[in-house]
Coordinates of C-alpha atoms in Angstrom, one line a residue:
Chain A
M1 CA 127.2 106.8 118.0
I2 CA 128.0 107.7 113.8
R3 CA 129.9 105.3 112.5
V4 CA 131.1 105.4 108.7
S5 CA 132.2 103.4 106.3
G6 CA 134.2 103.7 103.0
F7 CA 130.5 105.2 102.0
E8 CA 130.4 105.2 98.1
V9 CA 127.8 106.6 96.7
R10 CA 127.4 106.9 92.7
S11 CA 124.7 108.4 89.5
Q12 CA 123.3 105.9 88.4
S13 CA 124.7 106.0 85.5
G14 CA 128.1 105.5 87.4
K15 CA 130.1 108.6 87.9
S16 CA 131.3 109.3 91.4
L17 CA 130.3 112.3 93.7
L18 CA 131.6 111.4 96.8
S19 CA 134.5 108.4 96.8
S20 CA 135.6 106.1 99.4
T21 CA 134.6 108.0 103.9
D22 CA 135.0 107.1 106.8
L23 CA 133.8 108.7 109.4
D24 CA 133.6 109.2 113.8
L25 CA 131.4 111.5 115.2
P26 CA 131.0 111.0 119.3
A27 CA 127.1 111.9 120.5
Q28 CA 125.7 114.7 121.7
A29 CA 128.0 116.8 119.4
V30 CA 128.8 119.3 116.2
L31 CA 130.6 117.7 113.1
G32 CA 130.7 120.6 110.6
V33 CA 131.1 119.7 106.7
Y34 CA 132.7 122.3 104.8
G35 CA 133.2 122.5 101.4
P36 CA 132.8 123.8 97.5
N37 CA 129.2 123.7 96.0
G38 CA 129.1 120.2 94.0
S39 CA 131.6 118.9 96.5
G40 CA 129.6 116.3 97.6
K41 CA 128.1 117.8 101.5
S42 CA 124.4 116.5 100.4
S43 CA 125.8 112.9 99.3
L44 CA 127.5 113.1 102.1
L45 CA 124.9 114.4 104.3
R46 CA 121.9 113.0 103.0
G47 CA 123.6 109.8 102.6
I48 CA 124.3 109.3 106.5
S49 CA 120.5 110.0 106.8
G50 CA 119.2 107.6 104.5
E51 CA 117.0 110.0 102.9
A52 CA 115.5 108.4 99.4
S53 CA 117.2 109.2 96.0
P54 CA 118.3 108.5 92.5
V55 CA 121.9 107.1 93.2
V56 CA 124.1 103.4 94.7
R57 CA 125.6 103.8 97.8
S58 CA 128.5 101.3 99.0
G59 CA 129.7 101.2 102.4
E60 CA 128.5 101.1 106.1
I61 CA 126.4 103.9 108.1
V62 CA 126.0 102.4 112.2
I63 CA 123.7 105.3 113.9
D64 CA 124.2 104.7 118.1
G65 CA 125.2 101.0 117.3
V66 CA 122.6 100.5 114.9
P67 CA 123.4 99.6 111.7
L68 CA 121.3 101.9 109.0
N69 CA 120.3 100.3 106.5
L70 CA 118.5 97.3 108.6
L71 CA 116.3 101.1 109.4
S72 CA 114.3 100.2 106.0
S73 CA 111.4 102.3 107.6
P74 CA 111.5 106.0 107.8
A75 CA 109.0 105.7 110.9
D76 CA 111.7 104.1 111.9
R77 CA 114.7 105.3 110.6
I78 CA 113.0 109.5 112.0
K79 CA 113.8 109.0 115.7
R80 CA 117.5 107.6 115.1
V81 CA 118.9 110.2 112.2
L82 CA 116.4 113.6 111.2
Y83 CA 117.1 114.9 107.7
L84 CA 116.4 118.9 105.9
G85 CA 116.9 120.6 103.9
S86 CA 117.3 124.0 102.6
D87 CA 115.0 125.4 100.6
F88 CA 111.1 124.3 101.4
R89 CA 107.6 124.8 100.4
S90 CA 104.0 124.1 100.3
A91 CA 101.6 124.5 98.2
F92 CA 98.8 124.5 100.8
D93 CA 97.7 127.4 103.7
L94 CA 99.2 124.6 106.1
T95 CA 99.6 126.9 109.6
V96 CA 103.2 126.4 111.7
R97 CA 100.7 125.0 114.4
D98 CA 99.9 122.4 111.9
L99 CA 103.1 121.6 110.6
F100 CA 104.2 121.2 114.2
E101 CA 102.0 119.1 115.4
L102 CA 102.6 116.2 112.1
G103 CA 106.0 116.7 113.3
I104 CA 105.5 115.2 117.0
E105 CA 102.5 112.7 115.1
S106 CA 105.2 111.7 112.5
A107 CA 107.9 111.4 115.8
S108 CA 105.1 109.5 117.6
G109 CA 104.0 106.8 114.8
R110 CA 100.0 106.5 115.1
F111 CA 97.9 105.8 112.4
W112 CA 95.4 108.9 114.2
P113 CA 96.5 112.2 114.1
G114 CA 95.5 114.5 117.5
L115 CA 98.1 115.0 120.1
N116 CA 98.3 113.9 123.9
P117 CA 98.3 116.6 126.6
G118 CA 102.1 115.4 127.4
E119 CA 102.9 115.8 123.2
R120 CA 100.7 119.5 123.6
D121 CA 103.1 120.1 126.9
R122 CA 106.2 119.4 124.6
M123 CA 105.3 121.2 121.8
A124 CA 104.0 124.2 123.5
G125 CA 107.8 125.3 125.5
V126 CA 109.6 124.0 122.5
V127 CA 107.8 127.1 121.5
E128 CA 108.5 129.5 123.5
R129 CA 111.7 128.2 124.4
L130 CA 112.1 128.8 120.4
Q131 CA 110.2 132.8 121.0
M132 CA 107.5 130.5 118.3
V133 CA 104.7 131.9 119.5
S134 CA 103.5 134.5 117.1
L135 CA 104.6 132.2 114.5
L136 CA 101.7 129.6 115.5
P137 CA 98.8 131.5 113.3
R138 CA 100.6 131.8 110.7
V139 CA 100.2 130.4 106.7
F140 CA 104.6 128.7 106.7
Q141 CA 103.7 129.4 102.5
T142 CA 103.4 133.2 103.3
L143 CA 106.3 133.0 106.3
S144 CA 110.3 134.7 104.9
D145 CA 112.7 132.1 103.8
G146 CA 114.4 132.9 106.8
E147 CA 111.4 132.1 109.2
K148 CA 110.5 129.6 106.9
Q149 CA 114.7 127.9 107.9
M150 CA 114.0 128.6 111.3
V151 CA 110.2 126.6 112.0
M152 CA 111.2 123.5 109.8
F153 CA 114.2 123.5 112.4
A154 CA 112.5 124.1 115.6
R155 CA 109.8 121.1 114.1
A156 CA 112.6 118.9 113.9
L157 CA 114.2 119.6 117.4
I158 CA 110.7 118.8 118.1
Q159 CA 110.6 115.6 116.9
A160 CA 114.0 114.7 118.5
P161 CA 115.5 112.5 116.7
K162 CA 118.5 111.5 118.2
V163 CA 120.9 113.2 115.3
L164 CA 119.9 115.8 113.4
V165 CA 121.5 117.1 109.8
L166 CA 121.3 120.4 108.8
D167 CA 122.6 120.4 105.4
E168 CA 122.2 124.3 104.5
T169 CA 119.2 125.0 107.1
F170 CA 120.5 128.3 107.8
S171 CA 121.5 129.5 104.4
K172 CA 118.9 132.2 104.3
L173 CA 119.4 133.5 108.3
D174 CA 120.0 136.5 109.5
L175 CA 122.9 137.6 112.0
D176 CA 120.2 138.0 115.2
R177 CA 118.9 134.9 114.3
L178 CA 122.0 132.9 113.5
I179 CA 123.2 133.7 117.0
S180 CA 120.3 132.4 118.7
V181 CA 121.3 129.2 116.3
T182 CA 124.2 128.5 117.5
R183 CA 122.7 129.1 121.6
I184 CA 119.2 126.7 120.6
I185 CA 121.8 123.9 119.5
R186 CA 124.4 124.5 122.5
D187 CA 121.2 123.9 124.6
W188 CA 119.7 120.7 122.8
I189 CA 123.5 119.3 122.7
N190 CA 123.4 118.5 126.3
C191 CA 119.3 117.2 126.0
G192 CA 121.1 114.5 124.3
M193 CA 121.3 116.4 120.3
T194 CA 123.8 114.7 117.7
F195 CA 123.7 116.9 114.8
L196 CA 125.9 117.4 111.5
I197 CA 126.0 120.5 109.9
S198 CA 126.3 121.8 106.1
S199 CA 126.9 125.5 105.8
H200 CA 128.2 127.8 103.7
D201 CA 129.0 130.6 106.2
L202 CA 132.4 128.7 107.6
N203 CA 133.1 130.9 111.0
F204 CA 129.3 130.1 111.9
L205 CA 131.1 126.5 111.8
S206 CA 133.8 127.5 113.5
E207 CA 131.3 128.9 116.0
I208 CA 129.7 125.8 116.7
S209 CA 131.3 122.5 115.2
D210 CA 133.1 119.7 117.8
Q211 CA 134.5 118.2 114.3
L212 CA 135.0 119.8 110.7
V213 CA 135.0 118.5 107.7
F214 CA 135.5 120.2 104.1
L215 CA 134.7 118.2 101.4
K216 CA 136.8 118.7 97.9
E217 CA 135.0 117.0 94.2
G218 CA 134.3 113.7 96.3
R219 CA 136.6 113.9 99.0
I220 CA 137.4 114.4 102.6
I221 CA 140.7 116.6 102.0
A222 CA 141.2 116.8 105.8
G223 CA 138.8 116.3 109.6
G224 CA 139.0 116.2 113.3
P225 CA 138.3 119.2 115.5
V226 CA 137.9 122.4 114.7
D227 CA 141.6 124.2 115.2
S228 CA 143.8 121.8 113.8
V229 CA 141.6 121.2 110.1
L230 CA 140.8 125.3 109.7
N231 CA 143.7 126.7 108.6
E232 CA 145.1 128.7 105.5
S233 CA 146.7 125.1 104.0
N234 CA 144.3 123.5 103.9
L235 CA 141.3 126.6 102.4
R236 CA 144.4 126.8 99.5
E237 CA 143.9 123.7 98.3
L238 CA 140.3 124.3 98.6
F239 CA 139.9 127.2 96.6
T240 CA 142.6 128.4 94.2
K241 CA 141.8 131.5 93.2
V242 CA 141.1 132.6 96.7
A243 CA 144.0 132.9 99.4
P244 CA 141.7 133.9 103.5
H245 CA 143.8 134.6 106.1
V246 CA 142.4 132.4 109.7
V247 CA 142.5 134.1 113.1
T248 CA 141.7 134.2 116.6
S249 CA 138.8 135.5 117.7
P250 CA 139.8 137.3 121.0
E251 CA 136.3 136.9 122.5
S252 CA 135.4 133.6 121.4
G253 CA 138.6 132.0 121.0
K254 CA 137.0 130.6 118.2
R255 CA 139.7 130.3 114.3
K256 CA 137.7 132.5 111.6
I257 CA 138.1 133.6 108.2
L258 CA 139.2 137.1 107.1
Y259 CA 138.9 137.5 103.5
Chain B
M1 CA 86.6 124.5 117.1
R2 CA 84.9 120.6 117.6
N3 CA 81.4 122.2 118.5
E4 CA 82.0 124.1 114.1
I5 CA 83.4 120.8 112.7
R6 CA 80.0 119.6 114.2
K7 CA 78.0 122.7 113.0
K8 CA 79.3 121.6 109.6
Y9 CA 79.9 118.5 109.3
L10 CA 76.0 119.2 109.5
I11 CA 75.4 121.3 107.4
A12 CA 77.0 119.7 104.4
A13 CA 74.6 116.6 106.1
G14 CA 71.6 118.4 105.2
V15 CA 72.9 119.7 101.7
L16 CA 73.4 116.2 100.4
A17 CA 69.7 115.4 102.4
F18 CA 68.6 118.7 100.2
A19 CA 70.8 117.2 96.5
I20 CA 68.3 114.0 97.6
L21 CA 65.1 115.2 97.6
M22 CA 65.9 117.4 94.8
S23 CA 67.3 113.8 92.5
L24 CA 64.3 111.9 94.3
F25 CA 61.3 114.5 93.2
L26 CA 61.8 117.4 90.9
G27 CA 59.6 117.5 88.5
L28 CA 58.7 113.8 89.4
D29 CA 55.2 112.7 88.0
F30 CA 53.7 111.9 90.8
K31 CA 51.0 109.0 89.2
N32 CA 53.9 106.9 88.8
A33 CA 56.5 108.0 91.7
S34 CA 56.4 104.6 93.0
L35 CA 57.9 103.3 89.5
L36 CA 60.4 105.8 88.2
I37 CA 61.5 106.4 91.6
G38 CA 62.1 102.9 91.9
E39 CA 63.6 102.0 87.9
L40 CA 64.6 105.3 86.9
R41 CA 65.0 107.6 90.1
F42 CA 66.5 106.1 92.8
P43 CA 69.5 104.7 90.8
R44 CA 70.2 107.8 89.3
L45 CA 71.0 108.9 93.0
L46 CA 72.9 106.0 93.8
L47 CA 75.3 107.0 91.3
G48 CA 75.0 110.0 91.3
V49 CA 76.4 109.7 95.0
A50 CA 79.1 107.1 94.2
V51 CA 81.0 108.7 92.1
G52 CA 80.5 112.6 92.6
A53 CA 82.5 111.4 96.5
A54 CA 84.8 108.8 94.5
L55 CA 86.1 111.9 92.0
S56 CA 86.2 114.1 94.2
L57 CA 87.7 112.4 96.9
A58 CA 90.4 111.4 93.8
G59 CA 90.7 114.3 93.4
L60 CA 92.1 115.3 96.7
V61 CA 94.6 112.3 97.7
L62 CA 96.0 113.5 93.6
Q63 CA 97.0 118.0 94.3
T64 CA 98.5 116.0 97.4
V65 CA 100.3 113.3 96.9
L66 CA 101.1 115.7 93.2
S67 CA 101.4 119.0 94.7
N68 CA 100.0 120.4 92.6
P69 CA 96.2 121.8 93.2
L70 CA 95.2 121.6 89.9
A71 CA 95.1 118.2 89.8
E72 CA 92.3 116.0 89.0
P73 CA 91.4 112.8 87.5
Y74 CA 89.7 114.7 84.1
T75 CA 92.3 117.9 84.0
L76 CA 95.6 114.3 84.4
G77 CA 93.7 112.3 81.2
I78 CA 93.3 109.7 84.4
A79 CA 89.8 109.6 83.5
S80 CA 89.7 109.8 79.0
G81 CA 92.4 106.8 80.1
A82 CA 90.3 104.4 81.8
A83 CA 87.2 105.4 79.6
L84 CA 89.0 104.7 76.6
G85 CA 90.4 100.9 78.8
A86 CA 86.9 100.9 79.3
A87 CA 85.7 100.9 75.6
I88 CA 88.7 98.4 74.6
G89 CA 87.2 96.4 77.3
V90 CA 84.0 96.5 76.1
S91 CA 84.2 96.4 73.2
L92 CA 86.2 92.7 72.9
K93 CA 83.9 91.2 75.4
A94 CA 87.5 90.2 77.4
S95 CA 87.0 91.7 80.3
A96 CA 86.0 90.3 83.1
V97 CA 83.1 93.0 83.6
I98 CA 82.0 92.7 86.5
F99 CA 78.6 94.4 87.8
G100 CA 78.0 96.4 84.6
M101 CA 82.5 98.2 86.0
N102 CA 85.0 97.5 83.7
P103 CA 88.6 96.4 84.8
G104 CA 90.2 98.0 81.3
A105 CA 88.8 101.2 82.6
I106 CA 91.0 100.5 86.2
A107 CA 94.1 99.1 83.2
G108 CA 93.9 102.6 81.7
A109 CA 93.1 105.1 84.1
A110 CA 96.3 103.0 85.5
L111 CA 98.4 103.6 83.2
S112 CA 98.0 106.8 83.2
I113 CA 99.5 107.9 86.1
G114 CA 102.4 106.0 86.0
L115 CA 102.6 107.6 82.5
L116 CA 102.0 110.8 83.7
L117 CA 104.4 110.3 87.6
R118 CA 107.0 108.7 84.6
V119 CA 107.0 111.6 82.1
G120 CA 106.6 114.3 84.7
G121 CA 106.5 112.8 88.5
G122 CA 110.3 113.8 88.0
G123 CA 109.9 116.8 89.5
S124 CA 108.3 118.9 86.8
G125 CA 106.7 122.1 87.7
Q126 CA 103.1 121.7 88.4
E127 CA 101.8 124.0 84.8
S128 CA 104.0 120.9 82.9
M129 CA 101.9 118.7 84.7
I130 CA 98.8 119.5 83.7
L131 CA 100.0 120.6 80.1
L132 CA 101.7 117.3 80.0
G133 CA 97.5 115.4 81.1
V134 CA 95.3 117.6 78.9
M135 CA 97.9 115.9 76.3
L136 CA 97.7 112.9 77.2
S137 CA 93.8 113.5 77.5
L138 CA 93.4 114.7 73.7
V139 CA 95.1 111.8 72.8
S140 CA 93.0 109.4 74.8
A141 CA 89.7 110.8 73.4
S142 CA 91.4 110.2 69.7
M143 CA 91.7 107.5 70.6
L144 CA 88.8 106.4 71.8
A145 CA 85.9 108.0 68.8
I146 CA 88.7 106.4 66.5
W147 CA 88.2 103.1 68.0
M148 CA 84.4 103.5 69.0
S149 CA 84.2 104.3 65.2
L150 CA 85.5 101.1 64.9
A151 CA 85.1 98.8 67.0
D152 CA 81.5 98.9 67.2
P153 CA 78.7 100.3 64.8
L154 CA 76.6 102.8 67.3
G155 CA 80.4 103.4 68.8
V156 CA 79.7 107.1 67.4
Q157 CA 76.9 107.4 69.3
S158 CA 78.3 106.0 73.1
I159 CA 81.0 108.5 72.4
N160 CA 79.0 111.3 74.0
F161 CA 78.3 109.0 76.7
W162 CA 82.4 108.9 77.5
L163 CA 83.1 112.2 76.8
L164 CA 80.4 114.9 78.9
G165 CA 78.7 111.8 81.0
D166 CA 75.9 109.9 81.7
L167 CA 74.4 108.9 84.7
S168 CA 70.7 106.8 83.7
R169 CA 72.5 103.9 82.5
V170 CA 73.6 102.0 85.4
T171 CA 70.7 99.6 87.7
T172 CA 70.8 99.3 92.3
G173 CA 73.4 96.2 92.0
P174 CA 76.3 98.5 90.1
A175 CA 75.7 101.6 91.6
A176 CA 75.7 100.5 94.8
F177 CA 78.4 98.5 94.8
L178 CA 80.7 101.3 93.5
L179 CA 79.1 103.8 96.6
V180 CA 80.6 100.0 99.0
V181 CA 83.9 100.5 97.5
V182 CA 83.9 104.4 97.0
L183 CA 83.1 104.0 100.8
L184 CA 85.5 101.8 102.0
V185 CA 88.5 103.4 99.4
G186 CA 87.5 106.3 101.7
A187 CA 88.0 104.8 105.1
A188 CA 91.2 103.1 103.5
F189 CA 92.1 107.3 102.9
L190 CA 90.8 108.0 107.0
M191 CA 92.9 104.8 108.5
F192 CA 96.1 106.7 106.4
S193 CA 95.6 111.1 106.8
R194 CA 99.0 111.7 108.6
H195 CA 100.5 109.4 105.5
L196 CA 98.4 112.8 103.1
D197 CA 99.4 115.2 105.0
A198 CA 102.8 113.9 104.7
F199 CA 103.3 115.1 100.9
L200 CA 102.1 118.8 101.6
F201 CA 105.5 120.3 102.3
G202 CA 106.2 118.0 98.8
G203 CA 107.3 115.2 97.9
E204 CA 111.1 115.2 99.1
M205 CA 109.4 116.4 103.1
V206 CA 107.6 113.1 103.1
E207 CA 110.5 110.1 104.2
S208 CA 110.8 112.7 107.0
F209 CA 107.7 112.6 108.6
G210 CA 108.1 108.6 108.6
V211 CA 105.9 108.1 106.0
S212 CA 107.9 105.6 102.4
L213 CA 107.4 108.5 99.4
P214 CA 107.4 105.2 97.0
R215 CA 104.8 102.8 99.3
T216 CA 102.3 105.7 99.9
R217 CA 102.4 106.7 95.9
K218 CA 101.5 103.3 94.6
I219 CA 98.6 102.1 97.4
T220 CA 97.4 106.2 95.7
I221 CA 97.4 104.7 92.3
L222 CA 95.9 101.9 93.3
L223 CA 93.3 103.3 95.5
V224 CA 92.8 106.5 92.7
S225 CA 92.6 104.0 89.9
L226 CA 89.7 102.3 91.2
L227 CA 87.5 105.4 92.3
V228 CA 88.5 106.7 88.8
G229 CA 87.7 102.8 86.8
L230 CA 85.0 101.6 88.1
S231 CA 83.0 105.7 88.4
V232 CA 83.9 106.4 84.5
S233 CA 83.3 102.4 83.8
L234 CA 79.5 103.4 85.5
A235 CA 79.3 106.9 84.6
G236 CA 81.5 108.1 81.3
M237 CA 83.8 111.1 82.2
I238 CA 82.6 113.9 84.3
G239 CA 84.6 116.6 85.0
F240 CA 86.0 119.5 87.0
V241 CA 84.0 117.7 90.1
G242 CA 87.1 116.0 91.1
L243 CA 89.0 120.0 91.1
I244 CA 86.1 122.1 92.3
V245 CA 85.4 120.6 95.6
P246 CA 88.6 119.6 97.2
H247 CA 89.0 124.1 97.2
L248 CA 85.8 124.2 98.5
V249 CA 86.2 121.6 101.6
R250 CA 89.6 123.0 101.9
R251 CA 88.9 127.2 101.8
W252 CA 85.0 126.2 103.6
L253 CA 86.9 124.7 106.7
G254 CA 90.4 126.5 107.0
L255 CA 91.8 123.3 107.3
Q256 CA 94.8 121.5 105.3
R257 CA 94.8 118.0 107.5
H258 CA 93.4 115.0 105.8
F259 CA 91.5 113.6 108.7
H260 CA 87.7 115.5 108.3
L261 CA 89.1 117.4 104.1
I262 CA 88.5 113.4 103.4
P263 CA 84.8 113.1 105.0
F264 CA 84.3 116.5 103.9
S265 CA 84.7 116.2 100.2
L266 CA 83.0 112.7 100.0
I267 CA 80.0 114.6 100.9
W268 CA 80.0 117.6 99.1
G269 CA 81.2 115.1 96.1
A270 CA 78.6 112.7 96.4
A271 CA 75.6 116.7 96.7
I272 CA 77.5 118.8 94.3
L273 CA 77.4 115.9 91.0
V274 CA 73.6 115.5 92.7
I275 CA 71.9 118.4 92.4
S276 CA 74.1 119.5 89.0
D277 CA 72.3 115.9 87.2
S278 CA 68.8 117.0 88.4
L279 CA 70.5 120.4 87.1
A280 CA 71.3 118.5 83.9
R281 CA 67.3 117.5 84.1
A282 CA 65.2 119.5 84.6
I283 CA 66.6 122.3 82.5
G284 CA 65.6 122.2 79.1
S285 CA 63.7 118.9 80.0
P286 CA 62.0 117.2 77.9
H287 CA 64.8 116.8 76.2
E288 CA 68.5 116.3 79.3
L289 CA 71.8 118.2 79.1
P290 CA 74.8 116.4 79.3
V291 CA 75.6 116.5 83.8
G292 CA 79.6 116.6 82.1
A293 CA 78.7 119.6 80.1
V294 CA 77.2 121.3 83.2
T295 CA 80.1 120.3 85.5
S296 CA 82.5 121.7 82.7
L297 CA 80.6 125.1 82.6
V298 CA 80.5 125.5 85.8
G299 CA 84.2 124.3 86.8
A300 CA 86.1 125.3 84.0
P301 CA 86.8 128.7 85.8
V302 CA 87.2 127.9 88.1
F303 CA 90.4 126.3 86.8
I304 CA 91.4 129.7 84.7
L305 CA 90.7 131.3 88.0
L306 CA 92.7 128.5 90.7
F307 CA 95.6 128.4 87.6
L308 CA 95.3 132.8 87.8
R309 CA 96.0 132.7 92.1
G310 CA 98.4 130.2 91.3
R311 CA 100.8 131.9 89.6
R312 CA 100.4 135.0 92.3
G313 CA 101.3 131.3 94.3
Q314 CA 98.0 132.3 96.1
F315 CA 96.2 128.0 95.7
S316 CA 93.4 127.7 98.3

């Protein structure tokens, strides 16, 4: 579904931000991306999503059989892959409803604003499923940081790309919301979506991911199924000053860290 | 909702009709009515409508694309760049002047926006962009004064035209031409209204709405330069219309989507400038006040109010 080969990112001054990287991810799966600050997570995720940024990229990224460089128009690209960061702001008083409508219109590629009845139903269905009806009339800028992240996540789901890239998008969520996000992502995977998620919460990534990659200083030091990657030896390679313990959750059977 | 919008279109059209009547008939000497209206007041009205609509549309689009509610052609120094370009073009007689309008003004406006984006567009804050614009404006105004003093024997008197604006120096042809251009540019922006909406969450989010950031910015720079350049070359610099009108429209409609903001900004911009011009003519009669002075007297306090609200994070 996603094949990354020989993908490299350099700053305009020539500094390497991400060394040659290869990845394969099947459809309807979650890839967790983990690493210390500045390890190249955003370079990798922005690169895979084709987001415009002032860096030099090389290598090949193929999504669903189509090379990303053939999707030069953002309108075509967002149907396949959509990138979300973590910090959302607006200088204007746009409501959550406006944002959702804008999301659907963007996915439709139409020139004129406005939703048709089918799109209106689809939006209502997603909003109800995510329990966000009460947020619809709220002005986006007045929401808490966690609410903003949830609303942006919902808007991305409404746009329904094949691959959704979430770069620390859940960094401000409380535990309740974080748990609901894991359920929502599982639901959407069943509907055919694929996710790439970076986070500094390794237990969250372990809970939600099918595969995990550890990045350090711009290169992948470990990658594969969560159980094979999440171990104390790899963590010691990532962080020299801490020695986390890896345990298995008796409830979910997933690996977790204690520190 | 649709009925409410329709009602507001009627109200806005009513205000514009009132402004037109005021411009044509306020203080009119009815003995020479047809001559005065045909030769003086009608071209002036037409120019007021075109320039007011142009500046409001330019302000609306700049505020959105730069994610800066304090942006407008005057505060960002784009109008003074256009005035400098126009003055140089006129003095050198090198530019092809079409209908009294000057390509030098369009180039001056485009250069100012380009410089603003180059120096201040890389993620700098709203306040620093405005500061940069004010500096740009001061430099352009100073260069304009120097140029006019050296290049034009009557330059010092002409400086007032460029810096404070004047709607009286035009004939029907150029004013009508400008109005047609403004309507065409308005129609173009209306077609791209969803693309402008994508900028409401800042430049970083634009592509996630399927909109090309560099292409939309380039088109916007081109069209805004056209609007501001042509307006300034015919009417000089008229400040704050581009700031007040978009805020008034956003607040009045309670909407942020551009599909409605664009036509309402055009109508209200036209009405407010025509009313300001009629007041500038009537208040000090038989002398005339510069229309730019009237708009600045109202606009500067609004700017300060918006600036303070923005610091508390409460724009619009």
